[in-house]
Coordinates of C-alpha atoms and ligand atoms in Angstrom, one line a residue:
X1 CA 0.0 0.0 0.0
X2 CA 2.7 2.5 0.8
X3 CA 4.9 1.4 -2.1
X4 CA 2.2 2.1 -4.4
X5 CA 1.1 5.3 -2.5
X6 CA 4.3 6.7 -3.9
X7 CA 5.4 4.7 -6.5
X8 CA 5.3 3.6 -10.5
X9 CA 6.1 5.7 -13.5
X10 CA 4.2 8.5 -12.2
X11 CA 5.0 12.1 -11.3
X12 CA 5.0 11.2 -7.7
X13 CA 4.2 14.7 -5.3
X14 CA 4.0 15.0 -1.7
X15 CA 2.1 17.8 -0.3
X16 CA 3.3 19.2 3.1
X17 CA 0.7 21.3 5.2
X18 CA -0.6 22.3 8.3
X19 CA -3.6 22.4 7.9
X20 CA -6.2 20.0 6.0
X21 CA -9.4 18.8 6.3
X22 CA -10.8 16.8 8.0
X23 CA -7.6 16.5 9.9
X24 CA -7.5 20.5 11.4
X25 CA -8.9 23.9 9.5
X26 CA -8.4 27.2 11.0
X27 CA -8.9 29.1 7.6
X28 CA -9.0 28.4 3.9
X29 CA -5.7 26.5 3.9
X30 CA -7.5 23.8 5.4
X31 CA -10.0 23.5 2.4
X32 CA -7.4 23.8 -0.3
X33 CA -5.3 20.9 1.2
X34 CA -8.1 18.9 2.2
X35 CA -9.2 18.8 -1.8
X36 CA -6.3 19.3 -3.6
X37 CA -4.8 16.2 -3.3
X38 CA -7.7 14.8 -4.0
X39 CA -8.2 16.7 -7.2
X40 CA -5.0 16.1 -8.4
X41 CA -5.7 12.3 -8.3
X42 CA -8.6 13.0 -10.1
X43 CA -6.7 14.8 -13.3
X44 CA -5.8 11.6 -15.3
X45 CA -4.1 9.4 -13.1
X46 CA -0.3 10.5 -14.0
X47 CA 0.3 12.1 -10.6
X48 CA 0.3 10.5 -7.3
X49 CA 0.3 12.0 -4.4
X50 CA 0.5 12.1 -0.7
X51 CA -0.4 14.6 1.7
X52 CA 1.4 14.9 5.1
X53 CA -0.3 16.7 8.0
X54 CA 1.0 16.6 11.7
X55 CA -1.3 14.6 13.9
X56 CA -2.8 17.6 16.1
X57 CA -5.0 16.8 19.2
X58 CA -8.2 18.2 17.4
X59 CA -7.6 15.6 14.9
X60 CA -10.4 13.1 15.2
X61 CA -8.7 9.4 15.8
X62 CA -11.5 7.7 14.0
X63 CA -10.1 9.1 10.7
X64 CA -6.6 7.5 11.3
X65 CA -6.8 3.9 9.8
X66 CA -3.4 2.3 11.1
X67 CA -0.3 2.9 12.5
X68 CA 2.3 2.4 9.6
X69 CA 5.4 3.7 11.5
X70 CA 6.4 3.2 15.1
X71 CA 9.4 4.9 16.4
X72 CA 10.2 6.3 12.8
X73 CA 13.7 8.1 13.4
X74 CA 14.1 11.9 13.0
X75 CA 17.3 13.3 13.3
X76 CA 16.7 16.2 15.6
X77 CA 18.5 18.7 17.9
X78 CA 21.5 17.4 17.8
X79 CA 20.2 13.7 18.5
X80 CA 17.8 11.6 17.3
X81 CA 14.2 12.0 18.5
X82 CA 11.5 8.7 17.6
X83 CA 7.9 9.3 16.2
X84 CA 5.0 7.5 15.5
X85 CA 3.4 7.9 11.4
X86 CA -0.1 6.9 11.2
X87 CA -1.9 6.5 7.7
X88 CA -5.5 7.4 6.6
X89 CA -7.2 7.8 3.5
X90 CA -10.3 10.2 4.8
X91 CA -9.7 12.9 2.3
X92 CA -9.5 10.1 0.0
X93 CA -6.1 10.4 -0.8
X94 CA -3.4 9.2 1.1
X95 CA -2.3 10.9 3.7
X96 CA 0.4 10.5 6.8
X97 CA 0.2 12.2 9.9
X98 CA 2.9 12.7 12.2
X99 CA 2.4 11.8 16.1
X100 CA 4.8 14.2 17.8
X101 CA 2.8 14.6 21.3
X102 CA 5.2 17.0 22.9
X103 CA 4.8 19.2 20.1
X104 CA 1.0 18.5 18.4
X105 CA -1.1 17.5 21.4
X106 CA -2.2 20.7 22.4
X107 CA -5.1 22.9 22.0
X108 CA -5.4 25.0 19.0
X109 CA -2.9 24.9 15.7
X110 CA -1.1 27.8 16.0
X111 CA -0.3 30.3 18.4
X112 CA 2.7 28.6 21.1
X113 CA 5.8 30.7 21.2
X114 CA 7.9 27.7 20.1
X115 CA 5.5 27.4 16.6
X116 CA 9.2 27.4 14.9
X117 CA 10.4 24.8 16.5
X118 CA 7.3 22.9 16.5
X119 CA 6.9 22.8 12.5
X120 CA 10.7 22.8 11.9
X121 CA 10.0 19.3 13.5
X122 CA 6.7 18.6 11.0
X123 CA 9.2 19.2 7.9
X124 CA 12.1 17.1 9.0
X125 CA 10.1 14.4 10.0
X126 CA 8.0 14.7 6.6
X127 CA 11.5 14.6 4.9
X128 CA 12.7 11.5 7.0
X129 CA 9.4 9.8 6.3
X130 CA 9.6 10.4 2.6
X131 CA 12.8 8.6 2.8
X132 CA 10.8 5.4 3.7
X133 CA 7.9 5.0 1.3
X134 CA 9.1 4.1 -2.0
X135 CA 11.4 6.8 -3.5
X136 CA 11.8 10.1 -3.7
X137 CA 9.8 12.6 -4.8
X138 CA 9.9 14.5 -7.8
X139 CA 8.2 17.4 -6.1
X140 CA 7.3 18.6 -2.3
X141 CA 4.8 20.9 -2.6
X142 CA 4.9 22.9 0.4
X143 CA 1.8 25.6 1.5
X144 CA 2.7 28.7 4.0
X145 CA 5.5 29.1 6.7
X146 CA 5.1 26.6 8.2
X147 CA 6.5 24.4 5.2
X148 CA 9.6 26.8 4.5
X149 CA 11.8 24.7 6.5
X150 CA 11.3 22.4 4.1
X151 CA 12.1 24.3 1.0
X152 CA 15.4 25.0 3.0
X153 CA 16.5 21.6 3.6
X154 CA 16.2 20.3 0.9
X155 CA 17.3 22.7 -1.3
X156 CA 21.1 22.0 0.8
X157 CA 20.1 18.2 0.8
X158 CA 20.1 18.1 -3.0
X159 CA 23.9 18.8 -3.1
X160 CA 25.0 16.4 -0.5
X161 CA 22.1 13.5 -0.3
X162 CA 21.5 11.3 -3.3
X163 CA 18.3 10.6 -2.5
X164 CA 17.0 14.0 -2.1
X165 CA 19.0 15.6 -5.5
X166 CA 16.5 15.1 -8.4
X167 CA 13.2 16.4 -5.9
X168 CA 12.4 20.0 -6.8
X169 CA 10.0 22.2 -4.6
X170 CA 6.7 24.5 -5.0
X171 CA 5.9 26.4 -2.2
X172 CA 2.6 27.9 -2.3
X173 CA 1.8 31.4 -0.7
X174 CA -1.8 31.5 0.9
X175 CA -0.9 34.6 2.7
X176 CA 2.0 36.4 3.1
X177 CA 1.1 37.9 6.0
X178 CA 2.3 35.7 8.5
X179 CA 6.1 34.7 8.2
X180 CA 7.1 32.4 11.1
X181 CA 9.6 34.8 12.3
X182 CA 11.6 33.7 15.1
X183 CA 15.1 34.6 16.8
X184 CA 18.1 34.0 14.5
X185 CA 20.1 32.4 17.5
X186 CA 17.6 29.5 17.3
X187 CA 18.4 28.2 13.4
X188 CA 21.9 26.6 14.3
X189 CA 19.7 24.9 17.4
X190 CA 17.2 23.8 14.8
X191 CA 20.4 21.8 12.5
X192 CA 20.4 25.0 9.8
X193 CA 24.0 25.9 10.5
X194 CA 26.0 26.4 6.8
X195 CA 26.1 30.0 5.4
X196 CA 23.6 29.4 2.7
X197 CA 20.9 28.1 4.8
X198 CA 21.1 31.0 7.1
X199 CA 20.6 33.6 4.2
X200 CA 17.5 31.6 3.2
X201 CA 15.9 32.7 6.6
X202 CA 17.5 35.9 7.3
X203 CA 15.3 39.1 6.7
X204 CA 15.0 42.5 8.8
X205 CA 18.0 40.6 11.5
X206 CA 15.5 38.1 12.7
X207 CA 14.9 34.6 10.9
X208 CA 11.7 33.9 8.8
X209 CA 10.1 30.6 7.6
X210 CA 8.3 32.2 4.6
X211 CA 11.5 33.8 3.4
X212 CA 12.8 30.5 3.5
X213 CA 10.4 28.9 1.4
X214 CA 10.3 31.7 -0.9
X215 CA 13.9 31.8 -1.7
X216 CA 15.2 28.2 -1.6
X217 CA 11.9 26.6 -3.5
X218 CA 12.6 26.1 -7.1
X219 CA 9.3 27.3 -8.3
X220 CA 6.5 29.9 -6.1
X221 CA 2.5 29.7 -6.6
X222 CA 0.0 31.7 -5.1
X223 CA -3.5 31.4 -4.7
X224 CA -5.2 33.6 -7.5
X225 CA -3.8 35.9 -10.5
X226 CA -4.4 39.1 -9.1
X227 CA -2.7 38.1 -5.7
X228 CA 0.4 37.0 -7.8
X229 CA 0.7 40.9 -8.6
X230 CA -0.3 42.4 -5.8
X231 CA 2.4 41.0 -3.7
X232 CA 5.0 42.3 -5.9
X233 CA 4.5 45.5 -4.7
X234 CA 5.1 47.4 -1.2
X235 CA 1.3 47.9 -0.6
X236 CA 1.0 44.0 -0.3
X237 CA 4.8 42.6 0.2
X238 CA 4.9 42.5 3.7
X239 CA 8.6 43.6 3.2
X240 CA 8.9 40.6 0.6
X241 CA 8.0 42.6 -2.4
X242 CA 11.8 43.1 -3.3
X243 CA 12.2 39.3 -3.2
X244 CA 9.0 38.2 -5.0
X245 CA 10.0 40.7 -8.0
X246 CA 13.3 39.2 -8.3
X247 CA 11.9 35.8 -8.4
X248 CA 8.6 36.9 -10.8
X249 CA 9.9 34.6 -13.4
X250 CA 9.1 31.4 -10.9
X251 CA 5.7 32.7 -9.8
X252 CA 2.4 31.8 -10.8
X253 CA -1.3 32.5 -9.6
X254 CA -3.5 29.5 -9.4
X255 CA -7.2 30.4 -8.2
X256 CA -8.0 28.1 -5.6
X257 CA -11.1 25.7 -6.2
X258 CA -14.1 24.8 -4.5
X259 CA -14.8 21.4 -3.2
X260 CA -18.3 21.0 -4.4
X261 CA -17.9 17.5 -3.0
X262 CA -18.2 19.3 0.5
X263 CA -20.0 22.6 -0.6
X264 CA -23.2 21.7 -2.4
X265 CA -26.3 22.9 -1.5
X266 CA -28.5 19.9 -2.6
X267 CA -26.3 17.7 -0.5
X268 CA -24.7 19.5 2.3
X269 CA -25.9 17.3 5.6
X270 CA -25.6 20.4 7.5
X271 CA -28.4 22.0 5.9
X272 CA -32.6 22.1 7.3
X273 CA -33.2 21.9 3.5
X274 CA -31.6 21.0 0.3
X275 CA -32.3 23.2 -2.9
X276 CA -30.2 23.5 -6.7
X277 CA -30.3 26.3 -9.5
X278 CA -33.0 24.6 -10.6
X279 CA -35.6 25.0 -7.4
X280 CA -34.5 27.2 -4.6
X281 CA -37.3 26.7 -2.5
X282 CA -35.5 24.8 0.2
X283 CA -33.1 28.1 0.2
X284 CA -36.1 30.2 2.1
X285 CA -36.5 26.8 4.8
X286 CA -32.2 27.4 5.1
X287 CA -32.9 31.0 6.1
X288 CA -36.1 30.2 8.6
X289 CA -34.1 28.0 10.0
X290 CA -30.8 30.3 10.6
X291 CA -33.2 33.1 11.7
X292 CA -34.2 30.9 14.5
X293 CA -30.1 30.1 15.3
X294 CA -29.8 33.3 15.8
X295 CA -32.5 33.8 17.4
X296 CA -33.5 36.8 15.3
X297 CA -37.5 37.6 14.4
X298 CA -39.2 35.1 11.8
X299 CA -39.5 37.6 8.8
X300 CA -38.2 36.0 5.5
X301 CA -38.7 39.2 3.2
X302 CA -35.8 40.8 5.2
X303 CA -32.7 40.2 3.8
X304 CA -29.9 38.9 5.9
X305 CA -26.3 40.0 5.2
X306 CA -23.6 37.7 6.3
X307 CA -19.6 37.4 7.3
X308 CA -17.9 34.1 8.2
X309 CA -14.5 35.3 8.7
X310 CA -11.5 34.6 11.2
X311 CA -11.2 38.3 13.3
X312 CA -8.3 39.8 11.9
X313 CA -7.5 43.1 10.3
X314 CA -7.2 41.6 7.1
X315 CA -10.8 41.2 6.9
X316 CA -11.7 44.7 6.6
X317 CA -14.2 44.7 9.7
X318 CA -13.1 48.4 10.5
X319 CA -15.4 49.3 7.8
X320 CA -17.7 47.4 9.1
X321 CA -17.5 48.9 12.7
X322 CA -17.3 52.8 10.7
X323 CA -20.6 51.7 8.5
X324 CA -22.4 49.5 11.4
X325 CA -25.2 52.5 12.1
X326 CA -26.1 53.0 8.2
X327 CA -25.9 48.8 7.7
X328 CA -28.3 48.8 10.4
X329 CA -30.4 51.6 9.3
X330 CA -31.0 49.8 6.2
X331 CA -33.3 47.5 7.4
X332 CA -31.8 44.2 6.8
X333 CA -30.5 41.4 9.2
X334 CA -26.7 41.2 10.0
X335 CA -25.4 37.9 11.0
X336 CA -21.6 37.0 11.8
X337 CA -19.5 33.9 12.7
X338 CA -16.0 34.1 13.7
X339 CA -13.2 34.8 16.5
X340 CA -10.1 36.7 16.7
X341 CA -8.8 39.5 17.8
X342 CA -10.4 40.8 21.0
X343 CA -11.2 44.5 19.7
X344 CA -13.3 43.0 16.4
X345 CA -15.2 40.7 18.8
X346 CA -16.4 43.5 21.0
X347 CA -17.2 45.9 18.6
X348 CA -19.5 42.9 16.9
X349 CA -20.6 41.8 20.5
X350 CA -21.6 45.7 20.8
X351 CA -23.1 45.7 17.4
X352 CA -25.6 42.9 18.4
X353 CA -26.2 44.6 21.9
X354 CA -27.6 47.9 20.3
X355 CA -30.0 46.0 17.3
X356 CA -30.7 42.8 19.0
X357 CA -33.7 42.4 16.4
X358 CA -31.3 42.9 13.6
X359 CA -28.2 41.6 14.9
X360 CA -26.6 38.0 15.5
X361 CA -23.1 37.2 16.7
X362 CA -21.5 33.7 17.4
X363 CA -18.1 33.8 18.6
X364 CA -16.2 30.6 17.9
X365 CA -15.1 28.1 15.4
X366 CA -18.4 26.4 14.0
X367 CA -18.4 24.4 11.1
X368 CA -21.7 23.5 11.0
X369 CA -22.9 26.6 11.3
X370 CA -20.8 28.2 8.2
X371 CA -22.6 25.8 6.0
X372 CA -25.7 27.2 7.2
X373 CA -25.2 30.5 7.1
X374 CA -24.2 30.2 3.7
X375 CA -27.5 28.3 2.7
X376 CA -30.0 30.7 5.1
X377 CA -27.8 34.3 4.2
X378 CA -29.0 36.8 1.0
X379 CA -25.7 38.4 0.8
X380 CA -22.5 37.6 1.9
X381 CA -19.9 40.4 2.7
X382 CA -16.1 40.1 2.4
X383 CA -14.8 43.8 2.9
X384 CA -11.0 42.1 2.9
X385 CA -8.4 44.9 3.3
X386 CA -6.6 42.2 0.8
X387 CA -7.7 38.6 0.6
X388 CA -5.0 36.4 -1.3
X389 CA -7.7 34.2 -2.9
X390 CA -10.7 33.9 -0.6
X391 CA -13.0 31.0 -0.3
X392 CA -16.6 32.3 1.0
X393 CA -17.1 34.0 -2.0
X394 CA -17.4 30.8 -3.7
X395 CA -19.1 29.0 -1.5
X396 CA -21.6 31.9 -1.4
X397 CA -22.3 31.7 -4.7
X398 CA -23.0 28.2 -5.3
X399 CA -25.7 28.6 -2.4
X400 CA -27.4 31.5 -4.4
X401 CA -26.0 34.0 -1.9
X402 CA -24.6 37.0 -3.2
X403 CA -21.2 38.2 -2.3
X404 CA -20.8 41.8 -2.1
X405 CA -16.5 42.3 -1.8
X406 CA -13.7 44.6 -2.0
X407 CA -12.3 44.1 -5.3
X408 CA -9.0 42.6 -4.4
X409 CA -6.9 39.7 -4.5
X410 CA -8.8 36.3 -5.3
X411 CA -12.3 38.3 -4.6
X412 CA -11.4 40.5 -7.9
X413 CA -10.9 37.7 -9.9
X414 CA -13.8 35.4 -9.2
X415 CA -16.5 37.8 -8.3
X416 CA -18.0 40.1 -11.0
X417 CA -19.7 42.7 -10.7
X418 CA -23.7 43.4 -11.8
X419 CA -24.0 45.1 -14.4
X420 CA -28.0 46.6 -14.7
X421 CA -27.8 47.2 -18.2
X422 CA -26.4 44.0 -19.8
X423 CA -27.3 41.9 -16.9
X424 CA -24.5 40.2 -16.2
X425 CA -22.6 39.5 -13.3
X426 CA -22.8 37.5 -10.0
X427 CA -21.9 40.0 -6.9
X428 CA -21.1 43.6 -6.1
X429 CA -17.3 44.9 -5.7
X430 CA -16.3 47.8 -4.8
X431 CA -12.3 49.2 -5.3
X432 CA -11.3 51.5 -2.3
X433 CA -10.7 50.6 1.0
X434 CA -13.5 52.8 2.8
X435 CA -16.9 52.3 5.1
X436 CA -18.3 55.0 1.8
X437 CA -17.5 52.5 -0.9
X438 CA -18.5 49.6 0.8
X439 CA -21.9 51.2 2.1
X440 CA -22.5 52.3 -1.6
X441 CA -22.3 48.4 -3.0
X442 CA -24.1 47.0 -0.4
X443 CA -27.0 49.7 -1.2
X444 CA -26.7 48.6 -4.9
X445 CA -27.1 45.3 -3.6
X446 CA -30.2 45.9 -1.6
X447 CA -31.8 47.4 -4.2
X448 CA -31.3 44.5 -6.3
X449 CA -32.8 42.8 -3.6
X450 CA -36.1 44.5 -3.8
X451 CA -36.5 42.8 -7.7
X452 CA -37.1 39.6 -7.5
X453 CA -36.6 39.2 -11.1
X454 CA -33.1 40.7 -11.2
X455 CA -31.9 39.0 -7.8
X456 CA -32.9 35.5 -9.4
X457 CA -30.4 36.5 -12.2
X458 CA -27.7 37.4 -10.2
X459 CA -27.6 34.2 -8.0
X460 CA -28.3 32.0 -10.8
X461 CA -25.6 33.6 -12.4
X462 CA -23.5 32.4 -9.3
X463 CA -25.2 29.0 -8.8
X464 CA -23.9 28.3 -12.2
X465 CA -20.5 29.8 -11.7
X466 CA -17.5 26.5 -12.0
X467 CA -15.2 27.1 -9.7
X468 CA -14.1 23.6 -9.3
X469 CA -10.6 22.4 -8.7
X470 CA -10.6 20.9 -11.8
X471 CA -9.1 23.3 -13.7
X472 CA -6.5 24.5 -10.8
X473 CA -5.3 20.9 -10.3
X474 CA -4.3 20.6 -14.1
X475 CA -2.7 23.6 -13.6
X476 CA -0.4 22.5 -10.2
X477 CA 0.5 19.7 -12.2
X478 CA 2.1 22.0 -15.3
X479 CA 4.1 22.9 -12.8
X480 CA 5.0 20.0 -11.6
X481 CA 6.3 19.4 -14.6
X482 CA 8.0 22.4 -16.0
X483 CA 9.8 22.1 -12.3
X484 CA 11.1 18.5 -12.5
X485 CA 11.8 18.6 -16.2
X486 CA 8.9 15.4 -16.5
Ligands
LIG501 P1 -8.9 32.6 5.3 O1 -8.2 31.4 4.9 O2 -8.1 33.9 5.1 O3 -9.5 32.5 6.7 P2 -10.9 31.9 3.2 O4 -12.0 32.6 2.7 O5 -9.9 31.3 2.3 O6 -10.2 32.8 4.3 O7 -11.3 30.6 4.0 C1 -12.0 30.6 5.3 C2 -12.5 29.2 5.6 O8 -12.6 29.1 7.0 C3 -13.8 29.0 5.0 O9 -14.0 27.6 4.8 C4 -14.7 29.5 6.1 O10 -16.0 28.9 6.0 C5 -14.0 29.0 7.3 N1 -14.2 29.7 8.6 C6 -13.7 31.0 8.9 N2 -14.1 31.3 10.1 C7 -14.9 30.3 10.6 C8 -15.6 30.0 11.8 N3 -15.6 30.9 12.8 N4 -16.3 28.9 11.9 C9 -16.3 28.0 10.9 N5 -15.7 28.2 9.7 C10 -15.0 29.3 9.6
LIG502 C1 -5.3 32.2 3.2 C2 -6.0 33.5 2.6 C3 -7.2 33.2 1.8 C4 -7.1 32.0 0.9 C5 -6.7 30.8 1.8 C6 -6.5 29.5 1.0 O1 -5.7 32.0 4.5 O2 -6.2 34.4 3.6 O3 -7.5 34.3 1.0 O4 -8.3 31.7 0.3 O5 -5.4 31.0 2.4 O6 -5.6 29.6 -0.1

C-alpha cells in the first residue's frame, strides 16, 4: 500500500501542510489541502500524491486507519528524537500524519511561542518519512511558513544527499502575512548551520520561515492571479515585495477551487433543506431555519447580510464597525461567525447589543454553522483589506447567496460585478478601502434585492459559476512538470 502510494512511473508529489481537512482547518488553507490532493488524483491518473499533516489533538482518531510507522527516526536537535506515522485515506487520498505529542497535542494549531520549532520538526520528519515510502519525490509541494523549513533543507540536501538531488520544490503562498519569524540564535539549534541556509531565513535581522520557502523553493505559486501581482508590490509585500520581484519569473497565480464535494447545496448534511439552481425553495427553509439560530424575528422578506470570517484586520471589519449605524439603518439582518482578535469581537458583541432584532453574533469556530449560514444568508460580505484568494465568495455563490466584496486579491478575480444594463454578473465589488464604498455596493445590492426578477439573475448567475478544482489541479500539475523537467 505505501509502495504504491508513492510509487510507479508517475510524477509522484507529496504535499506538506498544516492544515487540511478533516484532519485541522483554522482558515482556507484547510479546504485547499483537504481537496487538492484529491483533485489532483482525479486529473488523469499521472500524478500521485501524498499529503502529510501533523497529527494535532483536534484531529479526530477515528479518521486514522493504522499505525504504519512506530518509532520512525528523525534526526533532531543534535540527536535523534523517535515518532509515531499513522496512515488514513479520509480525504481520500493518502495521507500520513505525524504523532509528535510533545509538540502536536495541544489545543489549538497555532499560536505557542515555540510554533518554529514545533513545524521545523513537521518538515524534518515529513522529509525522513519520505525517505521510507518508496522513492523520492519528484516534487514537495509545500503551503505557507510553516513548510519553509522544508524548501530550506532540501534545497542543501540536494547537493549532498543522493536521494533528495532530483526532488524539486513548490511552495505555495496562501498569505503572506504571516512569516514564522523567530530569533536567528535559534536556526543553528534547529540543524540550519552552513552559510547558505542561514541567508535563506535571514530578513530585517531576525529569521523567517516564509522567506525561507520563498527563496530556496525552485518554483512559487499563489492562490489567485491578481494576488500573484499584488504582492509584488510594497502595498501587499509585507517587506517581501523586493524578493517576489526578483523571483517573478518562478511565480504563478492559481485560483484556488471549490470542493463541491463538500459545498453543495443539494447535499450539504448540515443544511434544514436542500435546494439546486433549478428550485431554490428549500433556500427560504435554510434562512427560517438560521433566523431561528440566531434567534432573530421570523421575517423572510428581510434580507440577511452575512460574514464568516476569522477576526483579523485583514478582513476589513473596520469598515464594518465605521458603517455598522447606516448597515443597520438599512433594514436588513446582519449575521456574523468568527473569533479573533479581542477589539473585532467586542465591537461585533456591541453591534448585536444595540439591534438585538437585527443583529446575531457567534463567537467561535463552528463548522456547521458556516454551512448554514451560507445556505440561510442573502448576501455575503467580504470587505477584505486584501484577501490572497478567498473561499466564501465561492461557497456563497454556489448557495445563491450574493457576495458583495472589496475588489482585491482572489475576490477580484472570481467575483463580477452586476451590471443593470447587460445583466450580467454575479456579486457587487467595490475598489477602495473605505466604510463610503463599501456602504454604496451593499446599497446597490439591496436594491437588487427588492427585484425579485433581477436578484434571481444574479444568484443563478453564481449558482452556475465553476469554480471547481478541476481546472487549478491541471494547472499545479504543469508545474509540476516544468519544475522536475517530467
Ligand atoms: P482565510 O483562509 O483567510 O481565513 P478563506 O475565505 O480562504 O479565508 O477561508 C476561510 C475558511 O474558513 C472557509 O471555509 C470558512 O467557512 C472557514 N471559517 C472561517 N471562520 C470560521 C468560523 N468561525 N467557523 C467555521 N468556519 C470558519
Ligand atoms: C489564506 C488566505 C485566503 C485563501 C486561503 C486558501 O488563508 O487568507 O484568502 O483563500 O489562504 O488559499
Amino acid at each position: 500500500m505505501l509502495r504504491g502510494a508513492l510509487g510507479g512511473n508517475v510524477l509522484r508529489v507529496a504535499i506538506l501542510s498544516s492544515e487540511a481537512v478533516p484532519f485541522a482547518k483554522t482558515g482556507g488553507l484547510g479546504d485547499v489541502a483537504g481537496a487538492l490532493p484529491k483533485a489532483l488524483r482525479e486529473t488523469g491518473g499521472d500524478v500521485d500524491t501524498v499529503l502529510v499533516h501533523p497529527l494535532y489533538e483536534e484531529t479526530d482518531r477515528r479518521l486514522l486507519r493504522e499505525m504504519v510507522f512506530d518509532n520512525l527516526a528523525v534526526d533532531w536537535l543534535g540527536g535523534t528524537r523517535r515518532v509515531n506515522v499513522w496512515y488514513s485515506d479520509a480525504p481520500r487520498a493518502p495521507t500520513f500524519l505525524i504523532d509528535a505529542p510533545e509538540y502536536f497535542a495541544r489545543p489549538g494549531i497555532y499560536g505557542y511561542r515555540d510554533d518554529h520549532e514545533r513545524f521545523a520538526f513537521f518538515c524534518r520528519a515529513s522529509l525522513a518519512l519520505l525517505e521510507r515510502v518508496g522513492g523520492p519525490p519528484d516534487v514537495v509541494h509545500g503551503n505557507d511558513w510553516p513548510c519553509g523549513f522544508a524548501a530550506a533543507e532540501l534545497r542543501s540536501r540536494r547537493n549532498h544527499d543522493p536521494y533528495y538531488a532530483r526532488t524539486r520544490t513548490l511552495f505555495s503562498i496562501h498569505n503572506l502575512a504571516y512569516q514564522g519569524a523567530f530569533d536567528a540564535g535559534e536556526l543553528w539549534r534547529l540543524g540550519f548551520e552552513s552559510h547558505d541556509e542561514r541567508d535563506y531565513f535571514m530578513a530585517d535581522g531576525v529569521a523567517s520561515a516564509l522567506k525561507a520557502g520563498l527563496l530556496a523553493s525552485d518554483a512559487l505559486s499563489t492562490v489567485s492571479r491578481r494576488y500573484a501581482e499584488e504582492i509584488q508590490t510594497p502595498e501587499h509585500g509585507h517587506g517581501l515585495d523586493w524578493l517576489l520581484r526578483m523571483r517573478r519569473d518562478r511565480l504563478i497565480g492559481i485560483t484556488n477551487g471549490v470542493d463541491y464535494g463538500v459545498w453543495n447545496p443539494a447535499t450539504d448534511p448540515h443544511l434544514a433543506s436542500h435546494f439546486n439552481a433549478e428550485n431554490l425553495e428549500g433556500k427560504r427553509h435554510c434562512k427560517l431555519d438560521l433566523l431561528r439560530r440566531y434567534g432573530l424575528p421570523e421575517d423572510l422578506d428581510r434580507p440577511i447580510i452575512a460574514s464568516i470570517s476569522r477576526l483579523t484586520p485583514q478582513k476589513g471589519f473596520d469598515l464594518v464597525r465605521e458603517a455598522a449605524g447606516a448597515m443597520i439603518e438599512t433594514g436588513a439582518f446582519f449575521v456574523s461567525l468568527g473569533s479573533g482578535e479581542s477589539e473585532y469581537e467586542d465591537f461585533l458583541q456591541t453591534m448585536r447589543d444595540d439591534a438585538p432584532h437585527r443583529v446575531g453574533v457567534f463567537r467561535g469556530f463552528n463548522e456547521a454553522l458556516s454551512h448554514q449560514i451560507e445556505a440561510g444568508a442573502d448576501i455575503f460580505l467580504m470587505p477584505s483589506r486584501y484577501e490572497p484568494c478567498g473561499l466564501n465568495q465561492m461557497y456563497s455563490m454556489r448557495y445563491g447567496t450574493v457576495p458583495v466584496v472589496r475588489a482585491t486579491g482572489g475576490l477580484d478575480d472570481t467575483v463580477e460585478n452586476y451590471d443593470r444594463t447587460r445583466g450580467t454578473g454575479n456579486g457587487f465589488k467595490f475598489a477602495r478601502y473605505s466604510a463610503a464604498a463599501m456602504l454604496e455596493s451593499l446599497y446597490e445590492a439591496l436594491y437588487c434585492y427588492n427585484e425579485p426578477e433581477v436578484w434571481r439573475t444574479i444568484q443563478l448567475s453564481g449558482m452556475h459559476a465553476d469554480n471547481s478544482w478541476q481546472a487549478a489541479a491541471r494547472r499545479y500539475v504543469e508545474v509540476y512538470r516544468i519544475v522536475t523537467g517530467l
